[in-house]
XYZ file of C-alpha atoms in Angstrom:
75
model
C 0.285 0.106 -0.164
C 0.986 3.566 -0.696
C 1.876 5.984 2.312
C 0.068 8.934 1.038
C 1.328 10.693 3.793
C 5.395 11.041 2.901
C 4.571 13.672 -0.063
C 1.851 16.269 1.241
C 4.805 15.901 4.886
C 7.997 16.828 2.270
C 6.136 19.662 0.811
C 5.488 21.061 3.583
C 9.024 20.930 4.404
C 9.986 22.398 1.266
C 8.525 25.431 1.697
C 5.272 24.134 -1.029
C 2.514 27.051 -2.059
C -0.248 23.430 -2.558
C -0.852 23.300 1.186
C -3.920 24.315 2.534
C -5.904 24.347 5.503
C -9.464 23.437 6.255
C -11.029 22.992 9.518
C -9.191 20.049 10.720
C -8.178 18.672 7.114
C -4.572 19.312 5.718
C -3.578 19.384 2.290
C -1.526 18.984 -0.884
C -1.210 18.876 -4.650
C 0.581 15.654 -4.757
C 3.927 16.773 -6.307
C 5.081 14.565 -9.989
C 1.625 12.856 -9.886
C 0.846 13.344 -13.770
C -2.651 13.877 -12.949
C -2.582 16.735 -10.422
C -4.080 14.780 -8.015
C -4.064 16.425 -4.235
C -4.392 14.935 -0.438
C -5.818 15.929 1.850
C -5.733 14.179 5.821
C -7.412 14.161 9.220
C -6.093 13.206 11.924
C -9.317 11.269 14.095
C -6.987 10.512 17.370
C -3.738 9.597 18.435
C -3.931 5.902 15.967
C -6.813 6.701 13.448
C -6.232 8.643 10.781
C -7.942 9.214 7.014
C -6.555 10.211 4.209
C -8.985 11.659 0.609
C -6.629 11.902 -2.670
C -8.975 12.956 -5.305
C -7.030 13.811 -8.850
C -8.684 15.925 -12.665
C -9.606 13.123 -14.685
C -12.709 12.805 -11.480
C -10.844 9.706 -9.752
C -10.914 9.236 -5.714
C -9.612 7.154 -3.386
C -10.667 6.729 0.727
C -7.283 5.508 3.064
C -8.423 5.082 6.682
C -4.774 4.158 8.250
C -5.025 2.559 12.485
C -1.982 2.354 13.987
C -4.375 -0.587 15.937
C -5.320 -3.042 13.128
C -4.089 -5.850 11.900
C -5.218 -8.149 9.395
C -4.481 -11.594 8.836
C -4.994 -14.582 6.772
C -6.181 -17.904 8.695
C -6.565 -20.198 5.549
């Protein structure tokens, strides 16, 4: 799975002018994304974050990250 958190943090550190905030949501344009995508994140609690990605091609994805979740396959 792609860790989408890396690019907005890198953009913020580089002083990118694409960073923005809307209430508790933080976002920025994704660097080097050929579809011109943007990622916004919200920290829900200490372990959970919600990430939304959307691009100019009208594609989007929703990701939920929780430090305590563990998926197991018992096949």
